Amino acid sequence: MTDELTDAYRLRRPLLLAAAAEIQQELAEFLADQKLACRASATVATAEEFTAALARRKDLLSHPLTDADDQIVGRIDVYDFQNVAVAEDLVGKLYTVHSADWLDAQAGKAPVRRLSCVVPLQAMPDGWSSRRDVPVYFRLDIEATQQPPPALRPLPRVVYPPDPHAPLALIMKGGGIKGLAYVGALEELTKRYRFNWFVGTSAGAITAILLGAGYTPEEMKKLMSEKDFRDFFDASWYMYPSNLIFHQGLHHANAFTIWLDELLANKLNSQQRVRLKDLPHRVTVYASRRGRRTLKFDSIDADADAAYAARCSMSIPYVFVPQKEQGIHTYDGGIHQNFPVEELLRDHPGTEFVSLFLGPEIYETPKSRFVISDLLSIWTEGADIETVSRYRDQTVVIDPRPVGTLDFDLSADEKEYLLACGRTGALAHLASEAECTAARTARDTLKATILPIRTKRWRWKWARRTLYCALAGLAYVAYRIFF
């Protein structure tokens, strides 16, 4: 009987997730309107947790899927013990409270007021009313930390859509190797959001395609930790001149295409190259080409190889050989749409989304030493900062400095640092102050570790380049003397 109940729970868990998300959003907005210093959350047990709960129950004669009180769990944290009663009164105006009790206080913890509330009609997604194994009540715990309220940002307003089929897009900016930070951010964001549409440019396009194929953040983390990204620079130094002259780029990056093709085929058990339309989740990636505002590859209507679309989007000019679309060269999507939020909303107005932005967390005065650097910034970033400001509540800001776009020779510590940067940005967006403080500390510790490594590597690179230039100069002088 336990196995049958677990299977039934697994089938209806999406309904519970949607209802829990609606309750979370409703609570957060309602309590914010009341100017009460608190945070609201909602969770649903996994099938494994549910199985463990069943194992603890002595009486399985009644149906635990209808009478268990822990299938949708909400929580309100208030920062003053007196506000527990205030929060309870407010909840009573929002929901029908079936029962309320104080839990026994544990050592070192404040007592918890536990409410049993009726699941409201507006929180019930499509399909709820047709099932008999959904809970009538949800549990809501109110607890005071008895500490002064920290400076909390509001909870993000975008949560799981009430309709499980409604689009919730994840939009990722380009950024070269810095895009590894997205994996760290996704480790936290996927605990709160259920994305079903992945959008990106350059590094964001690669991440979008992997997510669209069904890779989890944990699987991607393992892939990134094992991969030596210098493999993508697949041309020897003596091939650089001929590649630039005849192919307009230093590296063909065939190693990248093969790598991504094999990852997608292994994930989807495909015997041929995976095409965008084969991906189980919707994916949209952007590239650039002459004669268009942007070149879009969308798995809904684009019949292109997924690895080819990613390769087009990451064709950094003169670094990677440009691909061709209908005989015309295509380049990195960052040239026109490095942060494609506005582009997506132009084509799909009203789409709910969360975006990942690589850049400083706090405004810094631009440091410009050369005209070319100003032109490159205008060319690739344009109005990105304005877009972040316009959609700040939906944007996760990740600061991966000092790692640069083309720092493909990352050490294990540098990879872990980028993951920590992503986690820190995600937790800051989710208003998890205590967790964010711990994540910042871990990130800063890793940053202090990698700085000496990067300084040593930078000196070695410049010493090697100086040696190459000196040898080239000597060769030229010898040629002029003897020939």
Short mmCIF file of C-alpha atoms in Angstrom, two decimals:
data_model
loop_
_atom_site.label_atom_id
_atom_site.label_comp_id
_atom_site.label_asym_id
_atom_site.label_seq_id
_atom_site.Cartn_x
_atom_site.Cartn_y
_atom_site.Cartn_z
CA MET A 1 0.00 0.00 0.00
CA THR A 2 2.87 2.36 0.75
CA ASP A 3 4.26 1.97 -2.77
CA GLU A 4 0.86 2.62 -4.33
CA LEU A 5 0.42 5.79 -2.27
CA THR A 6 3.92 6.97 -3.20
CA ASP A 7 3.17 6.50 -6.90
CA ALA A 8 -0.10 8.38 -6.52
CA TYR A 9 1.71 11.20 -4.75
CA ARG A 10 4.32 11.43 -7.50
CA LEU A 11 1.59 11.79 -10.12
CA ARG A 12 -0.18 14.63 -8.37
CA ARG A 13 2.87 16.47 -7.04
CA PRO A 14 2.76 19.05 -9.91
CA LEU A 15 -0.70 20.09 -8.71
CA LEU A 16 0.62 20.51 -5.18
CA LEU A 17 3.58 22.55 -6.44
CA ALA A 18 1.31 24.90 -8.36
CA ALA A 19 -1.03 25.36 -5.37
CA ALA A 20 1.90 25.92 -2.98
CA ALA A 21 3.38 28.53 -5.32
CA GLU A 22 0.06 30.40 -5.57
CA ILE A 23 -0.24 30.41 -1.78
CA GLN A 24 3.34 31.65 -1.44
CA GLN A 25 2.77 34.53 -3.83
CA GLU A 26 -0.55 35.47 -2.25
CA LEU A 27 0.95 35.43 1.25
CA ALA A 28 3.99 37.45 0.25
CA GLU A 29 1.96 40.15 -1.51
CA PHE A 30 -0.70 40.33 1.21
CA LEU A 31 1.78 40.61 4.07
CA ALA A 32 3.85 43.16 2.16
CA ASP A 33 0.72 45.26 1.72
CA GLN A 34 0.26 45.16 5.50
CA LYS A 35 3.86 46.41 5.95
CA LEU A 36 4.60 43.55 8.31
CA ALA A 37 8.31 42.65 8.54
CA CYS A 38 8.09 39.02 7.57
CA ARG A 39 8.79 36.51 4.85
CA ALA A 40 6.45 33.89 3.48
CA SER A 41 7.38 30.59 1.87
CA ALA A 42 5.73 27.41 0.66
CA THR A 43 7.13 23.94 0.06
CA VAL A 44 5.91 20.51 -0.98
CA ALA A 45 7.45 17.24 0.09
CA THR A 46 9.31 15.17 -2.48
CA ALA A 47 8.11 11.65 -3.20
CA GLU A 48 11.00 10.32 -1.11
CA GLU A 49 10.11 12.56 1.84
CA PHE A 50 6.51 11.49 1.50
CA THR A 51 7.54 7.83 1.58
CA ALA A 52 9.53 8.46 4.75
CA ALA A 53 6.50 10.16 6.30
CA LEU A 54 4.36 7.15 5.45
CA ALA A 55 6.89 4.84 7.06
CA ARG A 56 6.49 6.77 10.32
CA ARG A 57 2.71 6.43 10.28
CA LYS A 58 1.30 3.52 12.23
CA ASP A 59 -2.19 3.70 10.78
CA LEU A 60 -2.36 3.36 6.99
CA LEU A 61 -6.02 2.36 6.94
CA SER A 62 -7.11 5.93 6.35
CA HIS A 63 -5.90 7.63 3.18
CA PRO A 64 -2.91 9.81 4.08
CA LEU A 65 -3.06 11.70 0.81
CA THR A 66 -6.25 13.37 1.98
CA ASP A 67 -5.84 13.66 5.72
CA ALA A 68 -2.09 14.30 6.12
CA ASP A 69 -1.45 17.89 7.15
CA ASP A 70 2.06 18.25 5.70
CA GLN A 71 1.53 18.03 1.95
CA ILE A 72 1.49 21.80 1.41
CA VAL A 73 3.56 23.58 4.02
CA GLY A 74 3.69 27.36 4.34
CA ARG A 75 5.84 29.42 6.68
CA ILE A 76 5.85 32.99 7.93
CA ASP A 77 8.92 34.36 9.75
CA VAL A 78 8.24 37.48 11.81
CA TYR A 79 10.90 39.49 13.56
CA ASP A 80 9.07 40.30 16.75
CA PHE A 81 7.34 37.77 19.00
CA GLN A 82 4.33 40.08 19.36
CA ASN A 83 3.86 39.98 15.60
CA VAL A 84 2.93 36.30 15.71
CA ALA A 85 -0.59 37.22 16.81
CA VAL A 86 -0.70 40.07 14.28
CA ALA A 87 0.30 37.70 11.47
CA GLU A 88 -2.31 35.15 12.59
CA ASP A 89 -5.05 37.79 12.51
CA LEU A 90 -4.00 38.83 9.01
CA VAL A 91 -3.95 35.22 7.80
CA GLY A 92 -7.49 34.84 9.19
CA LYS A 93 -8.61 37.64 6.88
CA LEU A 94 -7.04 35.90 3.88
CA TYR A 95 -7.86 32.22 4.53
CA THR A 96 -10.31 30.10 6.45
CA VAL A 97 -8.40 28.83 9.50
CA HIS A 98 -9.55 25.36 10.50
CA SER A 99 -7.45 25.04 13.68
CA ALA A 100 -4.51 26.71 15.45
CA ASP A 101 -2.09 25.40 18.08
CA TRP A 102 1.24 26.25 19.67
CA LEU A 103 3.98 23.71 19.15
CA ASP A 104 6.15 22.77 22.09
CA ALA A 105 9.12 25.13 22.18
CA GLN A 106 12.50 23.51 21.63
CA ALA A 107 15.67 24.60 23.33
CA GLY A 108 17.13 27.68 21.65
CA LYS A 109 14.09 28.16 19.40
CA ALA A 110 11.02 30.33 19.60
CA PRO A 111 7.63 28.58 19.84
CA VAL A 112 5.76 28.06 16.58
CA ARG A 113 2.11 28.86 16.00
CA ARG A 114 0.76 26.20 13.63
CA LEU A 115 -2.36 26.96 11.62
CA SER A 116 -4.39 24.55 9.52
CA CYS A 117 -5.96 26.53 6.69
CA VAL A 118 -8.39 25.56 3.95
CA VAL A 119 -6.80 25.48 0.49
CA PRO A 120 -8.49 28.43 -1.29
CA LEU A 121 -10.20 28.06 -4.64
CA GLN A 122 -7.90 30.58 -6.31
CA ALA A 123 -4.88 28.39 -5.45
CA MET A 124 -6.29 25.28 -7.07
CA PRO A 125 -4.78 24.68 -10.55
CA ASP A 126 -6.56 23.01 -13.43
CA GLY A 127 -7.23 19.37 -12.64
CA TRP A 128 -7.44 19.87 -8.88
CA SER A 129 -11.21 19.53 -8.62
CA SER A 130 -11.21 16.30 -10.65
CA ARG A 131 -9.03 14.45 -8.11
CA ARG A 132 -10.02 13.02 -4.74
CA ASP A 133 -6.50 12.59 -3.38
CA VAL A 134 -5.64 16.28 -2.96
CA PRO A 135 -5.49 17.82 0.54
CA VAL A 136 -8.31 19.95 1.90
CA TYR A 137 -6.01 21.87 4.24
CA PHE A 138 -2.50 23.29 4.10
CA ARG A 139 -0.23 23.87 7.07
CA LEU A 140 1.03 27.34 7.91
CA ASP A 141 3.67 27.89 10.60
CA ILE A 142 4.32 31.32 12.16
CA GLU A 143 7.58 31.74 14.07
CA ALA A 144 9.36 34.76 15.56
CA THR A 145 13.13 34.92 15.46
CA GLN A 146 13.08 37.51 18.27
CA GLN A 147 15.78 39.42 16.42
CA PRO A 148 15.74 42.87 14.83
CA PRO A 149 14.51 42.72 11.25
CA PRO A 150 17.42 42.64 8.76
CA ALA A 151 17.36 44.69 5.60
CA LEU A 152 15.38 42.29 3.44
CA ARG A 153 14.58 42.72 -0.20
CA PRO A 154 11.05 41.68 -1.10
CA LEU A 155 10.52 38.13 -2.22
CA PRO A 156 10.50 37.76 -6.00
CA ARG A 157 7.04 38.20 -7.45
CA VAL A 158 7.54 35.55 -10.13
CA VAL A 159 6.83 32.08 -8.78
CA TYR A 160 5.61 28.79 -10.18
CA PRO A 161 2.77 29.63 -12.56
CA PRO A 162 -0.63 28.53 -11.22
CA ASP A 163 -1.08 26.80 -14.57
CA PRO A 164 1.67 24.16 -14.82
CA HIS A 165 1.70 24.69 -18.60
CA ALA A 166 2.09 28.48 -18.45
CA PRO A 167 5.50 29.68 -19.70
CA LEU A 168 8.09 30.74 -17.13
CA ALA A 169 11.23 31.70 -19.00
CA LEU A 170 14.81 31.73 -17.76
CA ILE A 171 16.78 34.36 -19.71
CA MET A 172 20.60 34.26 -19.56
CA LYS A 173 23.07 36.86 -20.70
CA GLY A 174 26.18 36.07 -22.71
CA GLY A 175 29.53 36.16 -20.97
CA GLY A 176 31.93 33.53 -22.25
CA ILE A 177 33.40 31.29 -19.59
CA LYS A 178 31.78 33.44 -16.87
CA GLY A 179 28.54 31.65 -17.75
CA LEU A 180 29.65 28.79 -15.47
CA ALA A 181 28.25 30.94 -12.67
CA TYR A 182 24.76 30.18 -13.99
CA VAL A 183 25.05 26.61 -12.73
CA GLY A 184 25.58 27.84 -9.16
CA ALA A 185 22.61 30.19 -9.46
CA LEU A 186 20.40 27.42 -10.80
CA GLU A 187 21.21 25.22 -7.81
CA GLU A 188 19.24 27.72 -5.71
CA LEU A 189 16.69 29.04 -8.21
CA THR A 190 15.34 25.61 -9.16
CA LYS A 191 14.30 25.14 -5.55
CA ARG A 192 11.78 27.98 -6.00
CA TYR A 193 11.00 28.11 -9.71
CA ARG A 194 9.79 25.62 -12.29
CA PHE A 195 11.20 26.87 -15.60
CA ASN A 196 9.83 25.49 -18.84
CA TRP A 197 11.42 27.87 -21.36
CA PHE A 198 15.17 28.54 -21.59
CA VAL A 199 16.51 31.59 -23.41
CA GLY A 200 20.08 32.74 -23.85
CA THR A 201 22.89 34.28 -25.82
CA SER A 202 26.43 32.88 -26.20
CA ALA A 203 27.25 31.22 -22.84
CA GLY A 204 23.59 31.64 -21.94
CA ALA A 205 22.62 29.81 -25.15
CA ILE A 206 24.80 26.82 -24.25
CA THR A 207 23.28 26.66 -20.77
CA ALA A 208 19.78 27.05 -22.22
CA ILE A 209 20.26 24.11 -24.60
CA LEU A 210 21.62 21.84 -21.85
CA LEU A 211 18.69 22.74 -19.61
CA GLY A 212 16.28 22.28 -22.49
CA ALA A 213 17.65 18.77 -22.99
CA GLY A 214 16.81 17.95 -19.36
CA TYR A 215 20.19 18.36 -17.66
CA THR A 216 19.84 19.27 -13.97
CA PRO A 217 22.10 21.80 -12.22
CA GLU A 218 23.77 18.93 -10.38
CA GLU A 219 24.54 17.12 -13.64
CA MET A 220 25.81 20.31 -15.24
CA LYS A 221 28.03 21.00 -12.24
CA LYS A 222 29.65 17.60 -12.67
CA LEU A 223 30.13 18.19 -16.40
CA MET A 224 31.74 21.58 -15.86
CA SER A 225 34.07 20.35 -13.10
CA GLU A 226 35.40 17.58 -15.37
CA LYS A 227 35.73 19.63 -18.57
CA ASP A 228 38.94 21.39 -19.61
CA PHE A 229 37.53 24.33 -21.54
CA ARG A 230 40.86 25.01 -23.22
CA ASP A 231 39.87 22.18 -25.57
CA PHE A 232 37.56 24.65 -27.33
CA PHE A 233 40.66 26.57 -28.47
CA ASP A 234 41.49 23.79 -30.89
CA ALA A 235 43.99 25.49 -33.22
CA SER A 236 47.75 25.47 -32.66
CA TRP A 237 49.43 28.86 -32.44
CA TYR A 238 51.16 28.44 -35.81
CA MET A 239 47.71 28.11 -37.45
CA TYR A 240 46.51 31.50 -36.19
CA PRO A 241 47.65 33.61 -39.18
CA SER A 242 46.15 31.31 -41.83
CA ASN A 243 42.93 30.83 -39.84
CA LEU A 244 42.51 34.60 -39.49
CA ILE A 245 43.21 35.26 -43.15
CA PHE A 246 41.17 32.46 -44.69
CA HIS A 247 38.52 31.71 -42.03
CA GLN A 248 38.15 35.03 -40.10
CA GLY A 249 38.77 33.42 -36.71
CA LEU A 250 41.55 31.80 -34.67
CA HIS A 251 39.73 28.60 -33.73
CA HIS A 252 37.21 26.42 -35.57
CA ALA A 253 35.86 25.16 -32.21
CA ASN A 254 34.97 21.80 -33.69
CA ALA A 255 35.83 20.33 -30.30
CA PHE A 256 32.98 22.36 -28.78
CA THR A 257 30.44 21.17 -31.36
CA ILE A 258 31.44 17.52 -30.88
CA TRP A 259 31.30 17.91 -27.07
CA LEU A 260 27.81 19.41 -27.09
CA ASP A 261 26.50 16.99 -29.72
CA GLU A 262 27.61 14.02 -27.60
CA LEU A 263 26.16 15.46 -24.38
CA LEU A 264 22.76 15.99 -26.01
CA ALA A 265 22.72 12.58 -27.71
CA ASN A 266 23.64 10.81 -24.45
CA LYS A 267 20.97 12.67 -22.51
CA LEU A 268 18.20 12.00 -25.02
CA ASN A 269 19.41 8.54 -26.11
CA SER A 270 19.52 9.75 -29.69
CA GLN A 271 21.26 7.89 -32.50
CA GLN A 272 21.66 11.06 -34.54
CA ARG A 273 22.50 14.72 -33.96
CA VAL A 274 19.93 16.30 -31.68
CA ARG A 275 17.93 19.06 -33.30
CA LEU A 276 16.29 21.92 -31.46
CA LYS A 277 12.83 20.47 -32.09
CA ASP A 278 13.92 17.25 -30.31
CA LEU A 279 14.50 19.03 -26.99
CA PRO A 280 11.84 18.26 -24.37
CA HIS A 281 11.69 21.89 -23.19
CA ARG A 282 11.38 25.04 -25.23
CA VAL A 283 14.67 26.76 -26.04
CA THR A 284 15.36 30.11 -27.73
CA VAL A 285 18.89 31.27 -28.53
CA TYR A 286 20.10 34.40 -30.28
CA ALA A 287 22.95 34.99 -32.72
CA SER A 288 23.89 37.95 -34.96
CA ARG A 289 24.16 38.31 -38.72
CA ARG A 290 24.15 41.01 -41.34
CA GLY A 291 20.79 42.28 -42.51
CA ARG A 292 18.77 41.32 -39.40
CA ARG A 293 18.18 42.85 -36.00
CA THR A 294 18.89 39.44 -34.58
CA LEU A 295 19.06 35.80 -35.68
CA LYS A 296 16.74 33.68 -33.54
CA PHE A 297 16.74 29.90 -33.17
CA ASP A 298 13.56 28.69 -31.45
CA SER A 299 12.85 25.02 -30.82
CA ILE A 300 9.18 25.68 -31.67
CA ASP A 301 9.83 26.47 -35.32
CA ALA A 302 13.57 26.26 -36.08
CA ASP A 303 14.68 23.03 -37.72
CA ALA A 304 18.38 23.32 -36.86
CA ASP A 305 20.90 21.18 -35.00
CA ALA A 306 21.01 22.27 -31.34
CA ALA A 307 24.83 22.30 -31.24
CA TYR A 308 24.91 24.36 -34.44
CA ALA A 309 22.58 26.97 -32.91
CA ALA A 310 24.81 27.19 -29.82
CA ARG A 311 27.92 27.41 -32.01
CA CYS A 312 26.40 30.32 -33.96
CA SER A 313 25.52 32.14 -30.74
CA MET A 314 29.05 31.79 -29.28
CA SER A 315 31.02 32.86 -32.38
CA ILE A 316 33.05 35.62 -30.73
CA PRO A 317 34.48 37.67 -33.63
CA TYR A 318 38.07 36.77 -34.57
CA VAL A 319 38.29 34.28 -31.69
CA PHE A 320 36.04 31.59 -33.18
CA VAL A 321 35.47 31.03 -36.89
CA PRO A 322 31.98 32.34 -37.76
CA GLN A 323 29.32 29.88 -38.89
CA LYS A 324 27.11 30.46 -41.91
CA GLU A 325 23.33 30.76 -42.10
CA GLN A 326 21.97 30.78 -45.66
CA GLY A 327 25.48 31.58 -46.90
CA ILE A 328 25.89 34.60 -44.58
CA HIS A 329 28.33 34.67 -41.66
CA THR A 330 26.79 34.52 -38.20
CA TYR A 331 28.44 35.91 -35.11
CA ASP A 332 28.11 35.92 -31.34
CA GLY A 333 24.61 36.85 -30.21
CA GLY A 334 26.16 39.33 -27.78
CA ILE A 335 26.84 41.75 -30.63
CA HIS A 336 23.15 42.71 -30.80
CA GLN A 337 21.37 40.90 -27.96
CA ASN A 338 23.80 40.05 -25.17
CA PHE A 339 20.99 40.32 -22.61
CA PRO A 340 17.91 39.39 -24.67
CA VAL A 341 15.13 40.34 -22.24
CA GLU A 342 13.68 43.13 -24.37
CA GLU A 343 14.00 41.02 -27.52
CA LEU A 344 12.00 38.18 -25.97
CA LEU A 345 9.32 40.51 -24.60
CA ARG A 346 9.05 42.25 -27.96
CA ASP A 347 8.11 38.95 -29.57
CA HIS A 348 6.18 37.55 -26.58
CA PRO A 349 4.68 40.39 -24.50
CA GLY A 350 3.64 39.56 -20.96
CA THR A 351 5.88 36.50 -20.62
CA GLU A 352 6.80 35.75 -17.00
CA PHE A 353 10.54 35.37 -16.62
CA VAL A 354 13.60 35.38 -14.39
CA SER A 355 16.82 36.69 -15.92
CA LEU A 356 20.47 36.08 -15.05
CA PHE A 357 22.78 39.08 -15.55
CA LEU A 358 26.58 39.01 -15.32
CA GLY A 359 27.89 42.30 -13.96
CA PRO A 360 28.63 44.38 -10.84
CA GLU A 361 26.11 44.11 -8.01
CA ILE A 362 26.45 47.85 -7.22
CA TYR A 363 27.01 50.71 -9.64
CA GLU A 364 30.63 51.56 -10.35
CA THR A 365 31.97 54.50 -12.32
CA PRO A 366 33.05 53.17 -15.74
CA LYS A 367 36.83 53.04 -16.14
CA SER A 368 37.77 53.91 -19.71
CA ARG A 369 41.34 54.09 -20.93
CA PHE A 370 40.88 53.57 -24.66
CA VAL A 371 38.27 54.56 -27.25
CA ILE A 372 38.12 50.96 -28.48
CA SER A 373 37.01 49.74 -25.03
CA ASP A 374 34.18 52.32 -25.02
CA LEU A 375 33.08 51.23 -28.49
CA LEU A 376 33.15 47.54 -27.51
CA SER A 377 31.02 48.30 -24.43
CA ILE A 378 28.47 50.19 -26.52
CA TRP A 379 28.54 47.43 -29.13
CA THR A 380 28.00 44.46 -26.81
CA GLU A 381 26.20 45.90 -23.78
CA GLY A 382 24.24 48.84 -25.11
CA ALA A 383 21.31 49.48 -22.77
CA ASP A 384 21.76 46.34 -20.65
CA ILE A 385 21.97 48.31 -17.40
CA GLU A 386 18.73 50.11 -18.23
CA THR A 387 17.08 46.73 -18.85
CA VAL A 388 18.30 45.44 -15.47
CA SER A 389 16.88 48.52 -13.74
CA ARG A 390 13.56 48.18 -15.56
CA TYR A 391 13.17 44.53 -14.57
CA ARG A 392 15.10 44.52 -11.29
CA ASP A 393 12.64 42.29 -9.42
CA GLN A 394 12.99 39.60 -12.08
CA THR A 395 16.78 39.86 -12.45
CA VAL A 396 19.49 37.90 -10.63
CA VAL A 397 22.74 39.90 -10.70
CA ILE A 398 25.92 37.81 -10.61
CA ASP A 399 29.34 39.43 -10.22
CA PRO A 400 31.99 36.96 -11.49
CA ARG A 401 34.99 39.30 -11.40
CA PRO A 402 37.96 38.95 -11.72
CA VAL A 403 37.25 36.06 -14.12
CA GLY A 404 37.12 37.32 -17.71
CA THR A 405 35.13 36.27 -20.77
CA LEU A 406 38.01 34.38 -22.41
CA ASP A 407 39.60 32.87 -19.29
CA PHE A 408 39.07 29.33 -20.52
CA ASP A 409 42.10 27.97 -18.63
CA LEU A 410 40.25 27.79 -15.31
CA SER A 411 41.57 25.95 -12.29
CA ALA A 412 39.30 23.85 -10.09
CA ASP A 413 39.23 26.67 -7.51
CA GLU A 414 38.22 29.20 -10.15
CA LYS A 415 35.36 26.98 -11.31
CA GLU A 416 34.18 26.63 -7.72
CA TYR A 417 34.48 30.41 -7.33
CA LEU A 418 32.17 30.99 -10.30
CA LEU A 419 29.63 28.56 -8.84
CA ALA A 420 29.82 30.46 -5.53
CA CYS A 421 29.23 33.76 -7.38
CA GLY A 422 26.09 32.30 -8.93
CA ARG A 423 24.78 30.97 -5.63
CA THR A 424 25.40 34.34 -3.95
CA GLY A 425 23.50 36.24 -6.65
CA ALA A 426 20.57 33.82 -6.54
CA LEU A 427 20.26 33.91 -2.76
CA ALA A 428 20.41 37.72 -2.77
CA HIS A 429 17.54 37.73 -5.27
CA LEU A 430 15.53 35.29 -3.14
CA ALA A 431 15.88 37.57 -0.11
CA SER A 432 17.49 34.81 1.93
CA GLU A 433 19.63 37.10 4.09
CA ALA A 434 21.26 34.56 6.40
CA GLU A 435 22.03 32.13 3.57
CA CYS A 436 23.24 34.98 1.36
CA THR A 437 25.67 36.18 4.04
CA ALA A 438 27.12 32.69 4.34
CA ALA A 439 27.36 32.40 0.53
CA ARG A 440 29.14 35.77 0.28
CA THR A 441 31.64 34.67 2.89
CA ALA A 442 32.34 31.44 0.99
CA ARG A 443 32.66 33.36 -2.29
CA ASP A 444 35.05 35.94 -0.82
CA THR A 445 37.18 33.17 0.70
CA LEU A 446 37.48 31.50 -2.70
CA LYS A 447 38.25 34.85 -4.32
CA ALA A 448 41.15 35.39 -1.94
CA THR A 449 42.40 31.91 -2.90
CA ILE A 450 42.30 32.42 -6.67
CA LEU A 451 43.78 35.92 -6.86
CA PRO A 452 47.42 34.79 -6.36
CA ILE A 453 46.86 31.99 -8.91
CA ARG A 454 45.50 34.43 -11.48
CA THR A 455 48.31 36.93 -10.87
CA LYS A 456 50.95 34.23 -11.43
CA ARG A 457 49.19 33.04 -14.59
CA TRP A 458 48.89 36.60 -15.92
CA ARG A 459 52.62 37.20 -15.46
CA TRP A 460 53.45 33.93 -17.18
CA LYS A 461 51.20 34.76 -20.12
CA TRP A 462 52.81 38.16 -20.66
CA ALA A 463 56.28 36.71 -20.27
CA ARG A 464 55.45 34.09 -22.91
CA ARG A 465 53.99 36.68 -25.27
CA THR A 466 57.05 38.88 -24.82
CA LEU A 467 59.27 35.92 -25.64
CA TYR A 468 57.26 35.14 -28.78
CA CYS A 469 57.53 38.76 -29.91
CA ALA A 470 61.27 38.79 -29.25
CA LEU A 471 61.78 35.57 -31.22
CA ALA A 472 59.69 36.93 -34.08
CA GLY A 473 61.79 40.11 -34.06
CA LEU A 474 65.04 38.15 -34.09
CA ALA A 475 63.77 35.99 -36.94
CA TYR A 476 62.90 39.12 -38.92
CA VAL A 477 66.32 40.68 -38.29
CA ALA A 478 68.07 37.43 -39.29
CA TYR A 479 66.00 37.29 -42.47
CA ARG A 480 66.95 40.85 -43.42
CA ILE A 481 70.65 40.22 -42.73
CA PHE A 482 71.10 36.88 -44.42
CA PHE A 483 68.50 37.01 -47.16
#
